[in-house]
XYZ file of C-alpha atoms in Angstrom:
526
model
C -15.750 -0.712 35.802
C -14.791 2.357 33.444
C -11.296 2.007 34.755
C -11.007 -2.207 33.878
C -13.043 -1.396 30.555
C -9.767 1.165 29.473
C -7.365 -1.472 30.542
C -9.184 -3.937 28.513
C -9.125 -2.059 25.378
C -5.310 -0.346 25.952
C -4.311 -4.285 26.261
C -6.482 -5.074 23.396
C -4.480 -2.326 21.167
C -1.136 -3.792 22.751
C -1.960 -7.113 21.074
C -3.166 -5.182 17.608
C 0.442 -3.592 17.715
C 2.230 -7.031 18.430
C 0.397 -8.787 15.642
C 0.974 -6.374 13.122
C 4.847 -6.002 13.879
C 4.976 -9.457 14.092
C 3.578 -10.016 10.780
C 5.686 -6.967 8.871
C 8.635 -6.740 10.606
C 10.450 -10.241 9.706
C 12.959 -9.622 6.336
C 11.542 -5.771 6.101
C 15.033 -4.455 5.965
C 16.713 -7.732 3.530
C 14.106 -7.618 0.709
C 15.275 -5.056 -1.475
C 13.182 -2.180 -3.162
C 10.526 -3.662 -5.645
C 8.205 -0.697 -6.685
C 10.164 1.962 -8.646
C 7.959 4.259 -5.977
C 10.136 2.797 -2.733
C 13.323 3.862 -4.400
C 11.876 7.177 -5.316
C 10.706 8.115 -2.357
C 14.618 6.765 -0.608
C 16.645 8.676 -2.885
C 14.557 11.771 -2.456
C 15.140 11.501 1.670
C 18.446 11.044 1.042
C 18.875 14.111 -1.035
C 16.923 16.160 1.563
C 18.956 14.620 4.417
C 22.510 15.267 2.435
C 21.624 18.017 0.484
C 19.093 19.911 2.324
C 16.641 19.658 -0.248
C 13.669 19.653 2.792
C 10.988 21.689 1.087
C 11.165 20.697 -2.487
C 12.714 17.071 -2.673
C 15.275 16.164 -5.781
C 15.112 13.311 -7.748
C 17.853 12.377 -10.139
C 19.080 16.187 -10.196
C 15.462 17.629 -10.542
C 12.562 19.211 -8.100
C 10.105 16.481 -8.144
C 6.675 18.043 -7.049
C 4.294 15.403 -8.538
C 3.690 14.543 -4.890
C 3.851 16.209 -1.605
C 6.597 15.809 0.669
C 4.991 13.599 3.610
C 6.586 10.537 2.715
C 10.108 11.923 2.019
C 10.171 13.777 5.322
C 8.456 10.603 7.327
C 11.170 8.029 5.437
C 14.185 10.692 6.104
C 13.205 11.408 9.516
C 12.662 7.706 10.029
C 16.608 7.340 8.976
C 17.495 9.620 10.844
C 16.294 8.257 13.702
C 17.161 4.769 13.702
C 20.112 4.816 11.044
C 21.995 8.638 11.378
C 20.667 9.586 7.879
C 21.650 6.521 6.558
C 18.757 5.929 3.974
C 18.150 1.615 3.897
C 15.246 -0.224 3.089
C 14.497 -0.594 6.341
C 14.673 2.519 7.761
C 12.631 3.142 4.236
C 9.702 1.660 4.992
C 9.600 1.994 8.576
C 6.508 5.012 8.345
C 4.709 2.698 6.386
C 4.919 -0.455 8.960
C 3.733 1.981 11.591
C 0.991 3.661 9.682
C -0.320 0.216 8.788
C -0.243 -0.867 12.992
C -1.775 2.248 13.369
C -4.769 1.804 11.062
C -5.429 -1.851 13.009
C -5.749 0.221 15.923
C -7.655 2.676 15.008
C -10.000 0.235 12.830
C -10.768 -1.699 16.382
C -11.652 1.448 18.048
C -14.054 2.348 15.279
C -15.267 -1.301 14.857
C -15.642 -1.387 18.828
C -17.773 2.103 18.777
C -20.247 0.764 16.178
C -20.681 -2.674 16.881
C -20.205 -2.463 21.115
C -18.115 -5.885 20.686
C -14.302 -5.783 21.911
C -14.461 -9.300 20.363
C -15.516 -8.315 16.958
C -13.541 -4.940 16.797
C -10.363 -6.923 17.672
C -11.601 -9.316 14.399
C -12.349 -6.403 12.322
C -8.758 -5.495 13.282
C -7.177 -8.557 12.812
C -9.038 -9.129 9.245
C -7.860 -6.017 8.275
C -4.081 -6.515 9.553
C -4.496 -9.965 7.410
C -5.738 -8.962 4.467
C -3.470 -9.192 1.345
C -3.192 -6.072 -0.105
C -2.893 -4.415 3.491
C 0.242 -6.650 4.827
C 1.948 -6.305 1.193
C 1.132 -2.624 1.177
C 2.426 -2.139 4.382
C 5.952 -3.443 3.410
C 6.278 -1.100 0.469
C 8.042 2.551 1.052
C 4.814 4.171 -0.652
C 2.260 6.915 0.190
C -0.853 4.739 0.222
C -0.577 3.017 3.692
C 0.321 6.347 5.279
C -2.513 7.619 3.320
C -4.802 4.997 4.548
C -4.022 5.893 8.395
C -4.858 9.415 7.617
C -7.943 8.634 6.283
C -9.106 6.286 8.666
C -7.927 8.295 11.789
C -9.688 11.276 10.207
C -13.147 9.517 9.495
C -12.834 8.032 13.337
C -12.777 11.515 14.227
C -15.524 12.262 12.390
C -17.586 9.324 13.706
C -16.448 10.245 17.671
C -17.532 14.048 16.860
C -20.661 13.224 15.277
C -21.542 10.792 17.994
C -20.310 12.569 21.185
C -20.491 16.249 20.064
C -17.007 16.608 21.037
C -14.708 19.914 19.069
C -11.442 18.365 20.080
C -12.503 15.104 17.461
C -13.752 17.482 14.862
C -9.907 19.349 15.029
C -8.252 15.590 14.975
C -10.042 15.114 12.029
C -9.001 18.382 10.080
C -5.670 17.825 11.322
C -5.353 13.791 10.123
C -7.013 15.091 6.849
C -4.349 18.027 6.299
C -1.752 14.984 7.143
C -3.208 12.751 4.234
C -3.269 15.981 1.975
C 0.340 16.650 2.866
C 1.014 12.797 1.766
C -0.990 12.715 -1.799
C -2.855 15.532 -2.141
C -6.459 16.767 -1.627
C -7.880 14.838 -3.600
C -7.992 11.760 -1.786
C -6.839 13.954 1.303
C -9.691 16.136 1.834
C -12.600 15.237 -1.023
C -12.531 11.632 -0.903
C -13.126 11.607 3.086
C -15.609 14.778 2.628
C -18.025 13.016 0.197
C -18.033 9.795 2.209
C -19.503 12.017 5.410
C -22.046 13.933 3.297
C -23.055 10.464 2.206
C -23.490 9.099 5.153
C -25.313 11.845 6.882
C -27.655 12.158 3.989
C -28.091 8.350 4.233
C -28.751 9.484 8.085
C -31.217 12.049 6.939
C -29.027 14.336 9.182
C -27.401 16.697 6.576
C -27.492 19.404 9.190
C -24.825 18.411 10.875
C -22.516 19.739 8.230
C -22.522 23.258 10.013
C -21.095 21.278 13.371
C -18.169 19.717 10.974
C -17.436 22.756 9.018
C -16.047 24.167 12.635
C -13.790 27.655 11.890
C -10.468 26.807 14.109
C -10.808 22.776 12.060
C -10.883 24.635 9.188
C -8.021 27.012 10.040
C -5.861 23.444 11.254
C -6.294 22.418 7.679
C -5.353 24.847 5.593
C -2.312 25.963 8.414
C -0.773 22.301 7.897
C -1.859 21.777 3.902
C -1.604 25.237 2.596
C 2.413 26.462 3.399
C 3.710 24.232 0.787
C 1.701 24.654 -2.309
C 1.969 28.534 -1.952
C 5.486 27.727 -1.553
C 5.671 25.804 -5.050
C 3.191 28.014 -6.986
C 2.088 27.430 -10.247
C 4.247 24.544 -10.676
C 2.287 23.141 -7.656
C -0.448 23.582 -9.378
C -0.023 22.619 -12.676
C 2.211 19.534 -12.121
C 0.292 18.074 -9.340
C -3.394 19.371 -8.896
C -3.722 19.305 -12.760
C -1.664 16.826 -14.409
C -1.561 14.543 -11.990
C -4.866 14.756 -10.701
C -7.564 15.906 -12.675
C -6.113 14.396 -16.040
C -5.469 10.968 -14.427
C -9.066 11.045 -12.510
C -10.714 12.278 -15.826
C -8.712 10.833 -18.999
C -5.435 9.202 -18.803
C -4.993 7.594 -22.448
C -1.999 5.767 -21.207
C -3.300 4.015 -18.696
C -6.482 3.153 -19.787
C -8.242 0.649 -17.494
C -11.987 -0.657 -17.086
C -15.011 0.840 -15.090
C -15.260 -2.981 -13.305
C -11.311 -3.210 -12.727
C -12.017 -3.150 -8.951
C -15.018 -5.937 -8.868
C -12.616 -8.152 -9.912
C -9.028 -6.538 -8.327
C -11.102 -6.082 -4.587
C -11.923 -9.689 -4.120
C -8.890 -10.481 -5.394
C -6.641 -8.686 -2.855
C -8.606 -8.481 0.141
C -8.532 -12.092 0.164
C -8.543 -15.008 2.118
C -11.578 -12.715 4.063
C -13.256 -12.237 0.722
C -14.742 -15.658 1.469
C -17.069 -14.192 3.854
C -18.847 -11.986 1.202
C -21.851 -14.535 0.420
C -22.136 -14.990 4.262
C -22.537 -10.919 4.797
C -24.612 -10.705 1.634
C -27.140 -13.136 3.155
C -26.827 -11.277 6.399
C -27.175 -8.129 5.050
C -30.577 -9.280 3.203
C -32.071 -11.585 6.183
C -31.323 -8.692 9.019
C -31.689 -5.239 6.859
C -33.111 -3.515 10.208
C -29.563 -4.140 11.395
C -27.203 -2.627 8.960
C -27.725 0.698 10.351
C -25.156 -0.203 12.780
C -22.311 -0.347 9.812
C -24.442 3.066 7.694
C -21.189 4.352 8.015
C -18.457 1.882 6.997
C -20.973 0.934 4.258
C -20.800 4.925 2.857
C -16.925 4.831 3.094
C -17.064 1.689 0.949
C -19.498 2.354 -1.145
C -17.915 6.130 -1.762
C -14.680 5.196 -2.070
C -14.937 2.315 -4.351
C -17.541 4.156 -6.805
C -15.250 7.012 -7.193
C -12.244 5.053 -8.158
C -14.096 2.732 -10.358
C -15.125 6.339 -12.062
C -11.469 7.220 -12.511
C -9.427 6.801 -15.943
C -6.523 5.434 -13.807
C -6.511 2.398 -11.496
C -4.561 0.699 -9.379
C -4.653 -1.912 -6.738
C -3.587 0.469 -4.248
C -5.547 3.305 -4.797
C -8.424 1.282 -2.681
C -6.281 0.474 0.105
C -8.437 3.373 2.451
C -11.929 1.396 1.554
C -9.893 -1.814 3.602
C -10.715 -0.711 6.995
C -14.593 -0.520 6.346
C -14.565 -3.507 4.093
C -13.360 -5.450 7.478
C -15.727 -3.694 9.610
C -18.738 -4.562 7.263
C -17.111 -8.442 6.975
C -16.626 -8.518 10.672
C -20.380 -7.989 11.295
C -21.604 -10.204 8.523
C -19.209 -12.969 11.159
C -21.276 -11.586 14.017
C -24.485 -11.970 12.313
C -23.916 -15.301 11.852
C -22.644 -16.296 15.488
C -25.624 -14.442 16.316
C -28.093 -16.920 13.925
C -26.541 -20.013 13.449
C -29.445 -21.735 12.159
C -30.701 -18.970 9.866
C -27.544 -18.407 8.148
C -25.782 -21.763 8.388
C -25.736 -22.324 4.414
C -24.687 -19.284 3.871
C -21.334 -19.685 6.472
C -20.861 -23.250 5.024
C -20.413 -21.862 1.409
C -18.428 -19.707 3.139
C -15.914 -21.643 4.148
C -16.113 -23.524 1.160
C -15.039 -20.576 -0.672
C -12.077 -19.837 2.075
C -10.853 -23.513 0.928
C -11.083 -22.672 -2.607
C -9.009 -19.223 -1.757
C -6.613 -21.491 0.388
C -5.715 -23.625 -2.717
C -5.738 -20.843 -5.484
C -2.869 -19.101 -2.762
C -1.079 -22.970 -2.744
C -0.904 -23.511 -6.743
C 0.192 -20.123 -7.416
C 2.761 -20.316 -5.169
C 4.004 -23.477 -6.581
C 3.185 -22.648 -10.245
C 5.549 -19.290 -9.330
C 7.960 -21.333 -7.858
C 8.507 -23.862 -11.015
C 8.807 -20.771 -12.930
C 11.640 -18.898 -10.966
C 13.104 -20.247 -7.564
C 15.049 -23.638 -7.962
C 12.683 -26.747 -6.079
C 15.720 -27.554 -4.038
C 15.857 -24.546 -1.973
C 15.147 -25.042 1.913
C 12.745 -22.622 2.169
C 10.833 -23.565 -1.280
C 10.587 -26.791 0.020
C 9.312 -25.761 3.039
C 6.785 -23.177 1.873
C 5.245 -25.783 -0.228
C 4.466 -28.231 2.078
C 3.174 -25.795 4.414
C 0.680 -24.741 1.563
C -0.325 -28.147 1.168
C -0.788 -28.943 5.179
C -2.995 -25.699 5.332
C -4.938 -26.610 1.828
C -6.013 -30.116 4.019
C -6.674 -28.005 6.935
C -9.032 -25.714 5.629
C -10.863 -28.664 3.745
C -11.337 -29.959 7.421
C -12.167 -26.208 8.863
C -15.438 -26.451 5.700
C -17.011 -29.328 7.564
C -17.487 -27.580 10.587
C -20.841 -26.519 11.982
C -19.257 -25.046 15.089
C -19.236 -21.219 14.116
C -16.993 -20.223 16.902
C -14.274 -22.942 15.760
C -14.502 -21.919 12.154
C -13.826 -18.141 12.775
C -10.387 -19.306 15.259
C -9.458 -21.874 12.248
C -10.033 -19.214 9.529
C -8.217 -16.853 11.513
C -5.370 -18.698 12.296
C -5.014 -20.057 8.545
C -4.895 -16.115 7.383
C -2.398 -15.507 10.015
C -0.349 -18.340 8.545
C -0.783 -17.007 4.854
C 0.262 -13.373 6.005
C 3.507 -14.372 7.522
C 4.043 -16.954 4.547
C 4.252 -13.961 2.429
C 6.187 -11.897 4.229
C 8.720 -14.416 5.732
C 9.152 -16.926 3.039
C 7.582 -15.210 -0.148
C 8.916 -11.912 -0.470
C 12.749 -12.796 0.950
C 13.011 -16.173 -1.462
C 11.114 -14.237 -4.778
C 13.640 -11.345 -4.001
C 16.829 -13.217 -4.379
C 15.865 -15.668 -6.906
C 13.998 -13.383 -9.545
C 12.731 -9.769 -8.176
C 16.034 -7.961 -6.745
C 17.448 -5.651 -8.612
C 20.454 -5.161 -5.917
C 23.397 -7.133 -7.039
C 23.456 -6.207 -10.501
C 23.161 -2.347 -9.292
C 25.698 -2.854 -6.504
C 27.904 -4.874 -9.325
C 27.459 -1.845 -11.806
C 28.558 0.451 -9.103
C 32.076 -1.115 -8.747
C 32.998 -1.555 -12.240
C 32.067 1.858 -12.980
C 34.036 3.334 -9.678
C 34.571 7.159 -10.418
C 33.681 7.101 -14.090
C 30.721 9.257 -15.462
C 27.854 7.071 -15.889
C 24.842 7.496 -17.911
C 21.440 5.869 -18.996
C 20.269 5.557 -22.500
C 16.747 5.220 -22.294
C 15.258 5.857 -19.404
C 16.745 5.248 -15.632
C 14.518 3.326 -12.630
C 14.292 4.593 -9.229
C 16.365 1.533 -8.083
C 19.411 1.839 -10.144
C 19.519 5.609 -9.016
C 19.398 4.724 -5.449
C 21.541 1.532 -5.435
C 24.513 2.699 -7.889
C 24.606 5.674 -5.411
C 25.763 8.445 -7.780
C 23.795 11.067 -7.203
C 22.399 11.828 -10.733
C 22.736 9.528 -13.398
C 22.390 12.020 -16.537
C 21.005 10.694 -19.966
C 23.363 10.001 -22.340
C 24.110 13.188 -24.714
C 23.799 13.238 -28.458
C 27.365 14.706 -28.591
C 30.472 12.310 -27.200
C 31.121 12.920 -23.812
C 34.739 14.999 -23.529
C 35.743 12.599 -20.399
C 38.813 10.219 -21.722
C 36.489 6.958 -20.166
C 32.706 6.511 -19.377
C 29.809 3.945 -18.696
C 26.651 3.449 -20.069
C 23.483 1.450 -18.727
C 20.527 0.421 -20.986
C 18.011 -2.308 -21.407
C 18.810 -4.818 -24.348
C 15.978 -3.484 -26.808
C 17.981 -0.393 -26.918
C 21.198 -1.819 -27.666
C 20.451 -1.360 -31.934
C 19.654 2.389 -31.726
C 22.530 3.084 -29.537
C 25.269 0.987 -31.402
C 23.932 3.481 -34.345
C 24.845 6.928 -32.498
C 27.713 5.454 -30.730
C 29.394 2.616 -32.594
C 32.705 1.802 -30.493
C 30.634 1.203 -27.377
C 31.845 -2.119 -26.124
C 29.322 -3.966 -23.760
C 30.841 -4.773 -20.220
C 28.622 -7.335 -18.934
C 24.956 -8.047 -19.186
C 22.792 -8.610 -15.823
C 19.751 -10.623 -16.687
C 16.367 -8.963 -14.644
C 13.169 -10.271 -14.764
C 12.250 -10.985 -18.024
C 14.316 -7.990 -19.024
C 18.265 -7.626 -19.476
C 20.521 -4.929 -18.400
C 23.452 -4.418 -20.944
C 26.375 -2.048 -19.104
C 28.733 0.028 -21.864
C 32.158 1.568 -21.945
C 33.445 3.927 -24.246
C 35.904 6.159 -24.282
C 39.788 5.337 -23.829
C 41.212 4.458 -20.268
């Protein structure tokens, strides 16, 4: 029985894995860099992988120690691997794809521990893997999906230790936390995951159990993996990272000032089309209270993680990204719940759906109000997309009538599957050549300017450093340059201000971006 049970649950994983490469994989490598962040972290694996800069990666001729080097050495050794050190987008955001499949699997594990459902951890899973932020995350060459995976295998850790009384979990769990410090830091890598346990074992009345976690050869893991590298950097370590970047963001960031409720509106917002299920969990959650000790500890990893970012001076959608895991888990048994009491909460699943048909149409008049805007109405795949928004906005109208619960969650299910790979197959690869790419006008800059020096007036973005390919792209001195011919790349606001330092500066060609434009200079003779 033991022996078909592990079969059951290795196949189950199998099928997690499929899913989520199936629903990341398709364009990964032809949509080109859209977050500054992805071209950061490429161009900083391919100076470490041509350069050798390993231990403190180089930006634009620079150390950059803002963050720690997880992400550089996962995305070089990822090119490495499957490129020979060519750095691609691809290749790029490879770590992330995997860290993402890797969170699905470890979510149904943890979902199938609390709950004792393979059918409900594989929907836990599956929410997850579906959710919006999660599959859009997971296509970006960033630190919080990595993150995420580090968090969550950590916390499962936690959960299999505290449960079983087993020191080989409690050293996977220092050892996935020193992981997540390596990636962003121990803020989020070590305190954010400590003060969700203490919560829940206080909300266990089991604080005790703290001496069991705070195990000496854990502890010893942790500060072997996390330690090398910030006593390698110093005080700069320390004072550009720990400090600047993340006590002055947590605790006052003028710059990027944002709301305390930025998150009850962004959360909903992003972990949609499953956000439909809140009033049905809510109700759950208040008819069957005895029961939500089964999800105590998803609840405290929610609860924990979205207070303390709502606390925070600085927010961003993807700063949440670990709470996505327990939000599914928590969703997933509000679903049960109602399988469970189909009479009792039948209301509750009907506005439900309701609101997954609402969701289903906001997703099909954005996408058609963004298409009016930016992609021509002729294209194939425009055409397409839009029609297939329409057939699903009919077919979840249908799915809202249902009073078969067991129909509504495969309908629901499939219509988020449909909505993830809309994004990723037709969204992201027809947004990126009609209005988000910044590619051709980089690779178009690169072969006018050929050998010549090249510089930036301004500032420079992550994406013209990586596509132009030159290395460092210096800022423009106040002095002429001494070279007979040279380039120069700005944005058009700054075309006044530099006509006034340099005046024989002839523009070259301008690259319209976004709702920016990208002027290209040459002085000099030749």
């Amino acid at each position: 029985m033991e022996s078909k049970a592990k079969a059951s649950t290795f196949l189950v994983m199998g099928l997690i894995g499929v899913i989520s490469l199936g629903i990341l994989l398709p364009g990964l490598g032809t949509v080109s860099f859209w977050d500054s962040d992805e071209a950061r972290y490429a161009e900083c694996a391919r100076n470490a992988i041509q350069e050798g800069h390993w231990v403190v990666p180089y930006y634009n001729g620079h150390p950059r120690v803002v963050k720690p080097p997880l992400m550089v050495w996962l995305v070089a050794i990822s090119s490495l691997t499957l490129n020979k050190g060519r750095v691609t987008e691809f290749t790029a955001r490879i770590p992330s794809v995997l860290a993402a499949m890797g969170t699905g699997i470890i979510s149904y594990l943890l979902a199938q521990a609390l709950l004792g459902s393979q059918i409900l951890a594989f929907l836990a899973s599956f929410i997850l893997i579906t959710s919006h932020l999660f599959y859009k995350q997971a296509r970006f060459s960033i630190t919080d999906m990595v993150l995420t995976f580090f968090i969550t295998l950590g916390l499962y850790c936690f959960y299999k230790a505290y449960t079983k009384e087993n020191k080989g979990y409690i050293l996977g769990m220092y050892g996935a936390l020193a992981l997540a410090t390596m990636d962003k830091g121990p803020a989020v890598g070590l305190i954010l995951p400590g003060l969700i346990i203490l919560v829940y074992l206080a909300s266990q009345e089991d604080l005790k159990e703290v001496k069991k976690i705070l195990y000496l050869p854990g502890i010893l893991l942790y500060l072997l993996i996390a330690l090398p590298w910030p006593m390698i950097l110093g005080k700069k370590y320390l004072v550009n990272f720990l400090w600047k970047n993340n006590v002055k963001r947590f605790a006052n960031n003028p710059s990027w000032k944002t709301p305390f409720w930025f998150y009850l509106v962004n959360f909903p917002i992003h972990f949609s089309p499953w956000t439909a299920f809140i009033p049905l969990t809510a109700v759950a959650g208040k008819k069957m209270k005895d029961d939500l000790r089964d999800i105590a500890f998803p609840i405290a990893w929610f609860a924990v993680t979205f207070v303390l970012f709502s606390l925070s001076d600085t927010k961003r959608s993807s700063y949440i990204l670990p709470l996505y895991p327990a939000a599914a888990i928590i969703f997933v048994w509000g679903i049960g719940k109602g399988l469970e009491n189909k009479k009792g909460l039948k209301n509750a699943w009907r506005i439900s759906l309701a609101l997954f048909a609402f969701i289903l149409v906001a997703y099909g008049l954005g996408l058609v109000l963004m298409f009016i805007r930016h992609v021509p109405m002729y294209t194939p795949t425009a055409t397409a997309s839009l029609g297939l928004s329409l057939i699903m906005v009919a077919f979840i109208l249908f799915v809202a009538k249902l009073t078969n619960f067991q129909e509504g969650v495969i309908l629901t299910s499939a219509s988020a599957l449909v909505l993830a790979l809309g994004y990723t197959a037709f969204y992201q690869p027809i947004f990126d050549r009609y209005y988000r790419s910044p590619k051709p006008y980089c690779l178009d800059i690169k072969a006018k300017v050929g050998d010549s020096p090249l510089y930036h007036y301004g500032s420079i973005r992550a994406h013209d450093l990586f596509y132009i390919q030159k290395g460092t792209i210096h800022s423009l001195p106040r002095n002429k340059p001494s070279c007979r011919a040279f380039f120069v790349m700005t944005l058009r606001e700054k075309l006044p201000s530099l006509k006034k330092s340099y005046p024989d500066l002839t523009v070259v060609k301008r690259y319209p971006f976004r709702e920016q434009e990208v002027v290209l200079l040459k002085g000099g003779k030749g």
